[in-house]
Coordinates of C-alpha atoms and ligand atoms in Angstrom, one line a residue:
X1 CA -117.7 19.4 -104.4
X2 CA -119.0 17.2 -107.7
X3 CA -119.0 18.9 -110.8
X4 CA -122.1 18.2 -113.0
X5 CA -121.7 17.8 -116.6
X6 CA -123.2 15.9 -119.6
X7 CA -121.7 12.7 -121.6
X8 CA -122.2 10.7 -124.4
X9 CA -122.6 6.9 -122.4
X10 CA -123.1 3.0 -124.0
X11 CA -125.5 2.2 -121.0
X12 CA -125.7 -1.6 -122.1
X13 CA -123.8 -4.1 -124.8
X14 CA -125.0 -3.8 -128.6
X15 CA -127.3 -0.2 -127.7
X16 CA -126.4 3.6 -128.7
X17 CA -124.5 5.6 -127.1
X18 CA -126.7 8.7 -125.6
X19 CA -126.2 11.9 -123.7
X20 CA -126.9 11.7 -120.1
X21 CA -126.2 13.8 -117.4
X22 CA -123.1 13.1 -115.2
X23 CA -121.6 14.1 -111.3
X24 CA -117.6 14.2 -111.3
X25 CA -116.2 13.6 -108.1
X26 CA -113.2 16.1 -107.5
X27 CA -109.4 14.5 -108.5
X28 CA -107.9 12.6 -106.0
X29 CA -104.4 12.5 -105.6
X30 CA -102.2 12.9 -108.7
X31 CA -105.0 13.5 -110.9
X32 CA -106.5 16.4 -112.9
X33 CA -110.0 17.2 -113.3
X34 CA -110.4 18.3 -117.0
X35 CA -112.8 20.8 -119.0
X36 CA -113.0 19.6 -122.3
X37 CA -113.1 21.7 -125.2
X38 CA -112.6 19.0 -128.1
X39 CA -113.2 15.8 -128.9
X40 CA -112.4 13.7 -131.6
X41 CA -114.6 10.5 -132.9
X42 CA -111.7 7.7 -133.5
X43 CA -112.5 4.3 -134.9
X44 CA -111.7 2.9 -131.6
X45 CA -115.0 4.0 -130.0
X46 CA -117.2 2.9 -133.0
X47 CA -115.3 -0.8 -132.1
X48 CA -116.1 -0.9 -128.2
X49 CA -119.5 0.0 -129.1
X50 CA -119.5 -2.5 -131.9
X51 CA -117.3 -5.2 -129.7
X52 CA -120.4 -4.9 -126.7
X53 CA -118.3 -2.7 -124.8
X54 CA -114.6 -4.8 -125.1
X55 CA -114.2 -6.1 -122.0
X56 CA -114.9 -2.5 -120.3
X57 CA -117.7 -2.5 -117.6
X58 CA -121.2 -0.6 -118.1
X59 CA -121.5 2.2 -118.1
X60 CA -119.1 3.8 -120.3
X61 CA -118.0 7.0 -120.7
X62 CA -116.8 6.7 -125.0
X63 CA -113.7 9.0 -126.4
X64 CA -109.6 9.1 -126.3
X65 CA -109.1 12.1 -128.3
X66 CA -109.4 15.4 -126.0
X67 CA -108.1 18.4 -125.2
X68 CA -109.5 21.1 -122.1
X69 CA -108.3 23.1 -120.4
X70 CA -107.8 22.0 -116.5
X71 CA -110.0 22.6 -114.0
X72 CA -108.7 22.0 -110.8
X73 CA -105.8 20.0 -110.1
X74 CA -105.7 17.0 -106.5
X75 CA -103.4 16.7 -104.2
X76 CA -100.0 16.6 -105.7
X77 CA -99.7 18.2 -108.7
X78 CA -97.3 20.6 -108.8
X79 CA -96.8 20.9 -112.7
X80 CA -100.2 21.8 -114.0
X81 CA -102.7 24.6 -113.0
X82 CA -106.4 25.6 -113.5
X83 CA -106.5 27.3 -116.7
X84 CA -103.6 25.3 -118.1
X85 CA -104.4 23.9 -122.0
X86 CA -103.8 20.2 -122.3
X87 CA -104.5 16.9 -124.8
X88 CA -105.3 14.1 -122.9
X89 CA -102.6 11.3 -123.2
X90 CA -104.6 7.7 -122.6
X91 CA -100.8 5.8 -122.6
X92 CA -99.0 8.0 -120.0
X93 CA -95.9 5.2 -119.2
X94 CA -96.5 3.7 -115.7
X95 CA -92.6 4.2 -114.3
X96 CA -93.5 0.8 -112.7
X97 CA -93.1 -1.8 -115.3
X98 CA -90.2 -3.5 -116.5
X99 CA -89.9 -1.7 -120.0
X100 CA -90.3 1.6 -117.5
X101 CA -87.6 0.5 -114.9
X102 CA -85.6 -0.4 -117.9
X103 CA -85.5 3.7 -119.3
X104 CA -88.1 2.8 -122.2
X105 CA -91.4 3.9 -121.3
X106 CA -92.1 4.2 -124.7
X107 CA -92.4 0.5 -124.5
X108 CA -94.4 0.7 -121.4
X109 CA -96.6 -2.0 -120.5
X110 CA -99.4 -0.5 -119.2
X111 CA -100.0 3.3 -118.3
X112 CA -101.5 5.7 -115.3
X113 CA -104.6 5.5 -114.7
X114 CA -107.4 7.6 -112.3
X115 CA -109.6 6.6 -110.1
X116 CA -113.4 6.3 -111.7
X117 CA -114.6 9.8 -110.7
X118 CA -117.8 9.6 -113.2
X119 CA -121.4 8.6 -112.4
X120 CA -124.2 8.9 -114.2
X121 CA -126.5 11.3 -112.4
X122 CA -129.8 9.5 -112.5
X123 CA -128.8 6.3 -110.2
X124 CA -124.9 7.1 -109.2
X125 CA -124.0 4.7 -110.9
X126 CA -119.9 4.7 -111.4
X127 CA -118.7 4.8 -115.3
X128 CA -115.8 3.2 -117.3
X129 CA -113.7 5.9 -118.8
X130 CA -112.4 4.7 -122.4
X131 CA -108.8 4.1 -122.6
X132 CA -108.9 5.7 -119.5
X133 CA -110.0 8.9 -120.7
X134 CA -114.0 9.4 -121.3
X135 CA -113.3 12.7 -123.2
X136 CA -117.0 12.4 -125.0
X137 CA -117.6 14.2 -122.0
X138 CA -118.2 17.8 -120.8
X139 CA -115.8 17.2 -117.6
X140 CA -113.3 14.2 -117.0
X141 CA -110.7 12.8 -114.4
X142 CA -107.4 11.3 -115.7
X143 CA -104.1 11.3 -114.4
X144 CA -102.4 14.6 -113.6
X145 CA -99.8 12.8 -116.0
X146 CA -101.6 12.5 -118.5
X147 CA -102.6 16.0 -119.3
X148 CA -99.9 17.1 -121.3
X149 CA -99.8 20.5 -121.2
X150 CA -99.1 22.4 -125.2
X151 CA -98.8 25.9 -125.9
X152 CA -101.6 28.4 -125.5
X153 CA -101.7 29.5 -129.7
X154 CA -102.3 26.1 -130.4
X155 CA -106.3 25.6 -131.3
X156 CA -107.7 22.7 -129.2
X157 CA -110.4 21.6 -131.9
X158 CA -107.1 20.9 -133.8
X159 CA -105.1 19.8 -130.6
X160 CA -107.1 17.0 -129.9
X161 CA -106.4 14.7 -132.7
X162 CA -102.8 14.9 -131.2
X163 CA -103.9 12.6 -128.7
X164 CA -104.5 9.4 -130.7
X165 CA -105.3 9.4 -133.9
X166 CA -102.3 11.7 -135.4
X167 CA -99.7 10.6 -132.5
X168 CA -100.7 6.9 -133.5
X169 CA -99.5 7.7 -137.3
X170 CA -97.3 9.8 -137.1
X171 CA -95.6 7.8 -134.3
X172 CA -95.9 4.9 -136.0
X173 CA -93.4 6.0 -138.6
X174 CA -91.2 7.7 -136.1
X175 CA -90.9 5.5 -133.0
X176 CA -93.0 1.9 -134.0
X177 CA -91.1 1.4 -137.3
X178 CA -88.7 4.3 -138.2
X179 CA -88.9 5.2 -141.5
X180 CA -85.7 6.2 -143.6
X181 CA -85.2 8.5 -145.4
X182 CA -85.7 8.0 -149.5
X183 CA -87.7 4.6 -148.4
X184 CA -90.7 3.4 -150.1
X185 CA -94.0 3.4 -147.6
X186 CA -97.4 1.5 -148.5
X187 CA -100.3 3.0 -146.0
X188 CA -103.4 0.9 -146.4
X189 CA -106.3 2.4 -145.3
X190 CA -106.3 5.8 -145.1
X191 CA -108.6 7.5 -142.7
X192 CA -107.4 9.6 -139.5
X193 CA -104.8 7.2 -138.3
X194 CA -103.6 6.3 -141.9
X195 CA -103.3 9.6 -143.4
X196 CA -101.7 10.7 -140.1
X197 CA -99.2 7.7 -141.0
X198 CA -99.0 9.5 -144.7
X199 CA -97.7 12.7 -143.0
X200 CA -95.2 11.4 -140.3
X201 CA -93.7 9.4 -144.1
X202 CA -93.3 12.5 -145.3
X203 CA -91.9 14.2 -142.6
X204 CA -89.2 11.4 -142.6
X205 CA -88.6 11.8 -146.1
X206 CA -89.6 8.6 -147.4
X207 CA -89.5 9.1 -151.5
X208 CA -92.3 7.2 -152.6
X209 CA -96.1 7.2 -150.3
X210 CA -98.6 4.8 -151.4
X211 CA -102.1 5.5 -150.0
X212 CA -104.0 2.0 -150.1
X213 CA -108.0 2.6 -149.7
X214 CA -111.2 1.0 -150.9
X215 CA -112.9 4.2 -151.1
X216 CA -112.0 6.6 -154.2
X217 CA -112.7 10.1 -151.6
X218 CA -110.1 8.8 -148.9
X219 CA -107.5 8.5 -151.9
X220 CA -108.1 12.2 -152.9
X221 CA -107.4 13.1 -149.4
X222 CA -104.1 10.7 -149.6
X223 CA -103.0 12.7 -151.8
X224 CA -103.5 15.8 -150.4
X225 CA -101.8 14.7 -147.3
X226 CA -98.5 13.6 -149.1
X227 CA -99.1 10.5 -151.0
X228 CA -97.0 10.3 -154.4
X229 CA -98.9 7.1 -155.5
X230 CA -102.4 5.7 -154.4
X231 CA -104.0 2.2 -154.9
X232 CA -107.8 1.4 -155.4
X233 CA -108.4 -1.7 -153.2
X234 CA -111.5 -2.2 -154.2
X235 CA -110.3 -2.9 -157.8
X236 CA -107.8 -5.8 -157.5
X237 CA -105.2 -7.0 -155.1
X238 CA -103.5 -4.1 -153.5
X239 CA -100.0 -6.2 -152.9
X240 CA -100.1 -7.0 -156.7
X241 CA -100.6 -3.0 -157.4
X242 CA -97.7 -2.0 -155.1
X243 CA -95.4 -4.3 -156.9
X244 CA -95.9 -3.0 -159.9
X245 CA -95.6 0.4 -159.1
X246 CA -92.4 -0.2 -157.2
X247 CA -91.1 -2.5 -159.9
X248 CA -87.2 -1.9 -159.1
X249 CA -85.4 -5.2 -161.1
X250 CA -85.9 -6.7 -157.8
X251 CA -89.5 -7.7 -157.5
X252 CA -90.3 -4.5 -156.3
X253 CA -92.2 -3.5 -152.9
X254 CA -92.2 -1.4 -150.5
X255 CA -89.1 -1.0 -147.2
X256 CA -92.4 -0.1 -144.9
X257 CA -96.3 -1.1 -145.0
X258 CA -98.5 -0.1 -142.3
X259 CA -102.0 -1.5 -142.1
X260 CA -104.4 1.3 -140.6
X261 CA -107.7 0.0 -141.3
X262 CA -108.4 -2.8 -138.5
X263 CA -108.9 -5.4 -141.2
X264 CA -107.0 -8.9 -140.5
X265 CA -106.8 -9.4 -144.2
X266 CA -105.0 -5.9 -145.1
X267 CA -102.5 -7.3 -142.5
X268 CA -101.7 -9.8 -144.7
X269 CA -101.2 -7.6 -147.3
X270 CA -99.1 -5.3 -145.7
X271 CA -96.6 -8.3 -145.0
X272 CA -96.7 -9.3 -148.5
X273 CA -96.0 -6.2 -150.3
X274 CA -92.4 -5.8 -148.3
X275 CA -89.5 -5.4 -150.7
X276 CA -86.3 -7.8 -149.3
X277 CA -86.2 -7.1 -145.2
X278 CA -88.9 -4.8 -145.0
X279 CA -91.1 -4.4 -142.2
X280 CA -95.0 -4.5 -141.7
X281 CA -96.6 -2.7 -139.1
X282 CA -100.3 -3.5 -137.6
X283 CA -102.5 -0.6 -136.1
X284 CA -106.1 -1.7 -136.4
X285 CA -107.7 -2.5 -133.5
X286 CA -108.6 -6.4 -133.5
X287 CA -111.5 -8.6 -132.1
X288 CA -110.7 -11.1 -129.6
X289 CA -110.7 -14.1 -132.3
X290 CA -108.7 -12.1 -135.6
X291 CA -106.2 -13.6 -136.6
X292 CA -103.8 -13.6 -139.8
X293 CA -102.5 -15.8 -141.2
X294 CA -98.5 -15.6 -142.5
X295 CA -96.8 -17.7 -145.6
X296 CA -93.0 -18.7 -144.4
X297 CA -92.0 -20.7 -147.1
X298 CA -93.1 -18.4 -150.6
X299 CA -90.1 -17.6 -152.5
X300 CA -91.4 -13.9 -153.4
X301 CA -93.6 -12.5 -150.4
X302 CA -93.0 -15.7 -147.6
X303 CA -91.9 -14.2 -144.5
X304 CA -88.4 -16.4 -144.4
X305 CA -87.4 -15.6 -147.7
X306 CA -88.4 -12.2 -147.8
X307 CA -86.8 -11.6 -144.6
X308 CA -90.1 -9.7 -143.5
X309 CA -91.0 -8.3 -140.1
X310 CA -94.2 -6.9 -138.3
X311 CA -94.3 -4.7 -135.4
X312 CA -97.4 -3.6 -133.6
X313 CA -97.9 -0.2 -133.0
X314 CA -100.0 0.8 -129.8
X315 CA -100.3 4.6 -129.8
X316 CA -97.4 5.3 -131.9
X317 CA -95.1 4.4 -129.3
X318 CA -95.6 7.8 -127.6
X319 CA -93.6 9.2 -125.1
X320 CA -96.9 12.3 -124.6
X321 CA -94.6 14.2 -122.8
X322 CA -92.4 14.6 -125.7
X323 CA -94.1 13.9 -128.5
X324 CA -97.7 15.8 -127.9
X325 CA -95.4 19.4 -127.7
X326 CA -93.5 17.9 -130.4
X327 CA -96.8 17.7 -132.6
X328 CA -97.9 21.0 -131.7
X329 CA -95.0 22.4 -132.4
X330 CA -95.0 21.1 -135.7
X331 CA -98.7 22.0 -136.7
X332 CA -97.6 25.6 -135.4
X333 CA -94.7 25.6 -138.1
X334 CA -97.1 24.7 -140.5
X335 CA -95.2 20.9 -140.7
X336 CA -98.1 19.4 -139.8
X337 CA -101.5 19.4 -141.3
X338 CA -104.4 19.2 -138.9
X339 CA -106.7 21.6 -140.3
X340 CA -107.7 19.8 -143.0
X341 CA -108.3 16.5 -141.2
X342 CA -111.5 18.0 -139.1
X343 CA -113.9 17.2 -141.8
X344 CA -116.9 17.8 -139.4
X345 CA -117.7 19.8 -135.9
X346 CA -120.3 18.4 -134.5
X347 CA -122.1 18.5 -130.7
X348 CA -122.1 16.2 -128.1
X349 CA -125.3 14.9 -129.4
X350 CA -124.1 13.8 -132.7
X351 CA -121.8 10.9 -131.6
X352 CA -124.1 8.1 -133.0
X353 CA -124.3 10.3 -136.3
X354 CA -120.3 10.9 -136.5
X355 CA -120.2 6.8 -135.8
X356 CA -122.7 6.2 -138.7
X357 CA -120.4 9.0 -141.3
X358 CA -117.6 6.7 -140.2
X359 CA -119.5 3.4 -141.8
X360 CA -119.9 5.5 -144.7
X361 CA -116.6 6.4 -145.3
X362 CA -117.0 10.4 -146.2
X363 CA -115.1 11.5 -143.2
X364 CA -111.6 11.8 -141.8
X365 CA -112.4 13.4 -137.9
X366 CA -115.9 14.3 -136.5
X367 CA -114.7 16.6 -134.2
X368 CA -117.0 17.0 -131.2
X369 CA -116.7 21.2 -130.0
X370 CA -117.5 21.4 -126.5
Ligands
NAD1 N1 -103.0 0.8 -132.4 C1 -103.4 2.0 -132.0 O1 -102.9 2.6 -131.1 C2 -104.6 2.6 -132.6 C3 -104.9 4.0 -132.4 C4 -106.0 4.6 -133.1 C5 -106.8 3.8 -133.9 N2 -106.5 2.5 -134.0 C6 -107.3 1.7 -135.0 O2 -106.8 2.0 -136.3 C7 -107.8 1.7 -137.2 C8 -108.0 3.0 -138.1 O3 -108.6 4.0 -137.3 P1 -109.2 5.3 -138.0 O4 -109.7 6.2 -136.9 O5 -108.2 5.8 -139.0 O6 -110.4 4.7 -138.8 P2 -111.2 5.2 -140.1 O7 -112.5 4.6 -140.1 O8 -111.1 6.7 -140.1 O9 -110.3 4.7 -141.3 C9 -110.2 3.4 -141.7 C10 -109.9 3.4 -143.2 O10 -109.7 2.0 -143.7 C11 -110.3 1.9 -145.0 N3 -110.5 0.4 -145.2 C12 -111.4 -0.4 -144.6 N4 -111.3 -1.6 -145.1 C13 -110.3 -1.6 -146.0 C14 -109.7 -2.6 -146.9 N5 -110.1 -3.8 -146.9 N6 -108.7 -2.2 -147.7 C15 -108.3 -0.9 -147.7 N7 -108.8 0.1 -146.9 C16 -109.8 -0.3 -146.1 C17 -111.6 2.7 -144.8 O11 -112.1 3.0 -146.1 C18 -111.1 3.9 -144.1 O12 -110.7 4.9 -144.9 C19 -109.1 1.3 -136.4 O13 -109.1 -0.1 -136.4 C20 -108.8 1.9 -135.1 O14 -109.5 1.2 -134.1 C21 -105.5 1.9 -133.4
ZN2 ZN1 -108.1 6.3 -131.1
ZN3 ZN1 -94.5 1.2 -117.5

C-alpha cells in the first residue's frame, strides 16, 4: 500500500521549491522505505534549484542530508528493520564498477540507487529524488544500502549532517587528502562543509587551521570550530594573507588548502597558497561551464615548480558503512561538534526561507525537524 506524505518539490526550472502532497509506493527489492525525522539544507539544493534543476528531471523531490527511522524494509533486506535509526548515505559504493571490483569503493564510480517510488499526489506524476535521496520529504525510498544504521543515543536532528555536509569535510581531510599531523591547513570558505573540513583538521592534528571567509560571522564560527588563524577575504587577496601568516624562510604556505565554497576563483587560490608539494583540494559544486584556470610555469605558486596537486573530493570519499558510525561515534565522545552547527530548526515549509538565510550568509545548517 502507498504511503502518503508531504515534500518540499521544484515543479519547473528557475521556480520555488513548495510543499506538495506525495504517494510513496512501497520499497521494492533491496530498498528501504524511510520516515524521516531530519533534514538538513546543504548548498547543493540551493545550486540545483539555482542550476534549473542540473540535469535532474521535473519534478524533484530536493535534500541529501537525512536521517529516519525505517519504515518497512522490501524484499531482501535482511540487515535493517522497521524502527531501525539510520542517515541516509546518497554515495553507497555500487560493488559493480571498476574502482568497486578493484576493493576501493571509496573510489566508486557511481553508487546504489532506488527505483523512483515518489509521485506527486495531484497528477501521479513520478519525482526525481536528489542525489538519490529526496529527504526534504516526510517519507522516501533509497537503497536498503544506503540507510546506514547508527546507534539509538545518537539525536537524528544532529545525525543528519552526517550524511553530507560533515562526512564531505571531515572526509575530505581523512580519506580525499589525508592530512598529517603538525601540517598547515588553509579552509576557504567556511560554512557547513568548510567548518566540517576545520574539525576533521583538527582531529588529524594539523598545527596551524586557517579559516578563509568573506563574511566576518562565519570566521567567528571558524574559530570556534578549531581554527588557530582566520583570513578576511573580503579585504585583500587571501593567498597573499596565508603566506604571510605561514612565513617559514621558505615562502611560506600551507601542506593542505581545501576550497569549500563552490567558487572557481577560490580554487585558484587554494592551489596558490600550497607551500613546496602541497595539495589543493576542490569541494564546491561547479556549473557545467566553471572552469579554473592553473599557472605551470610561476617560480613561487606555478603548479611545476611548486610541485602542487589538486584532488576532488566527492562526498568525502566515504565508505557510509564505516564512516557514518565512525562520525557518530565521535559526536557521542564529544570529538565531534554537531550541536553547534544547527544554527536553525525550521519546518518543511521554510525551505525557500533556509535557501534565502543561505544567500545571506548568517547560517551554518537549517535543519528541517520532521
Ligand atoms: N563535493 C561534495 O561532495 C560536496 C558536498 C557538499 C557540498 N558541496 C558543495 O560545497 C560548497 C559548500 O557547501 P556549504 O553547504 O558549506 O555552503 P555554505 O553556503 O554553507 O558555505 C559556503 C561558504 O563560502 C563562503 N564564500 C563564498 N564565496 C567566497 C569567496 N569568494 N571567498 C571566501 N569565502 C567565500 C560563504 O561566505 C560561505 O560561508 C557548495 O558549493 C556545495 O554545493 C560539495
Ligand atoms: Zn550536500
Ligand atoms: Zn562502484
Amino acid at each position: 500500500m502507498a504511503t502518503e506524505g508531504r515534500a518540499s518539490i521544484l515543479e519547473a526550472p528557475g521556480e520555488a521549491a513548495v510543499v506538495r502532497e506525495i504517494t510513496v509506493d512501497p520499497p521494492g527489492p533491496g530498498e528501504v522505505l524511510v520516515k524521516l525525522a531530519a533534514s538538513g539544507v546543504c548548498h547543493t539544493d540551493l545550486t540545483v534549484k539555482m542550476l534549473g534543476g542540473s540535469g535532474m528531471k521535473f519534478p524533484i523531490v530536493l535534500g541529501h542530508e537525512g536521517a529516519g527511522h525505517v519504515e518497512q524494509v522490501g524484499e531482501g533486506v535482511t540487515h535493517l528493520k522497521a524502527g531501525d535509526p539510520v542517515v541516509i548515505a546518497y554515495r553507497a559504493p555500487c560493488e559493480q564498477c571498476p574502482a568497486c571490483r578493484r576493493g576501493d569503493p571509496r573510489h566508486c564510480y557511481m553508487a546504489l540507487r532506488p527505483g523512483q517510488r515518489i509521485h506527486r499526489k495531484s497528477d501521479g506524476e513520478l519525482c526525481s529524488q536528489v542525489l538519490r535521496c529526496g529527504t526534504f520529504s516526510t517519507h522516501t525510498v533509497v537503497h536498503g544500502k544506503a540507510a546506514i544504521k547508527i546507534p539509538a543515543e545518537m539525536p537524528l536532528d544532529k545525525a543528519c549532517l552526517i550524511a553530507c555536509g560533515v562526512i564531505t569535510g571531515v572526509g575530505a581531510t581523512m580519506n580525499t587528502t589525508p592530512v598529517f599531523q603538525g601540517s598547515r591547513v588553509a579552509v576557504i570558505g567556511c560554512g557547513g562543509v568548510g567548518l566540517s573540513v576545520i574539525q576533521g583538521a583538527k582531529l588529524q592534528h594539523a598545527r596551524m587551521i586557517i579559516g578563509v571567509d568573506k563574511n566576518p560571522v562565519k570566521l567567528e564560527w571558524a574559530r570556534k570550530f578549531g581554527a588557530t588563524h582566520t583570513v578576511d577575504a573580503s579585504k585583500g587577496d587571501p593567498v597573499a594573507e596565508v603566506r604571510k601568516i605561514t612565513e617559514d624562510g621558505w615562502d611560506g604556505g600551507v601542506e593542505f588548502a581545501f576550497e569549500a565554497t563552490g567558487v572557481p576563483a577560490c580554487t585558484e587560490q587554494a592551489v596558490k597558497m600550497l607551500s613546496y608539494g602541497g595539495r589543493a583540494t576542490t569541494i564546491g559544486f561547479p556549473a557545467e561551464t566553471d572552469t579554473v584556470h592553473l599557472n605551470l610555469g610561476d617560480f613561487s605558486t606555478g603548479v611545476y615548480w611548486n610541485k602542487a596537486g589538486l584532488n576532488v573530493c566527492h562526498c568525502g570519499d566515504a565508505l557510509p558503512s564505516h564512516d557514518f558510525p565512525l562520525m557518530a561515534q565521535l559526536y557521542l565522545e564529544g570529538k565531534l561538534e554537531l550541536d553547534g552547527m544547527v544554527t536553525r530548526r525550521i519546518t518543511l515549509d521554510d525551505v525557500e526561507d533556509a535557501f534565502h538565510e543561505m544567500e545571506t550568509g548568517n547560517v551554518i545548517r537549517s535543519v528541517i525537524v520532521f
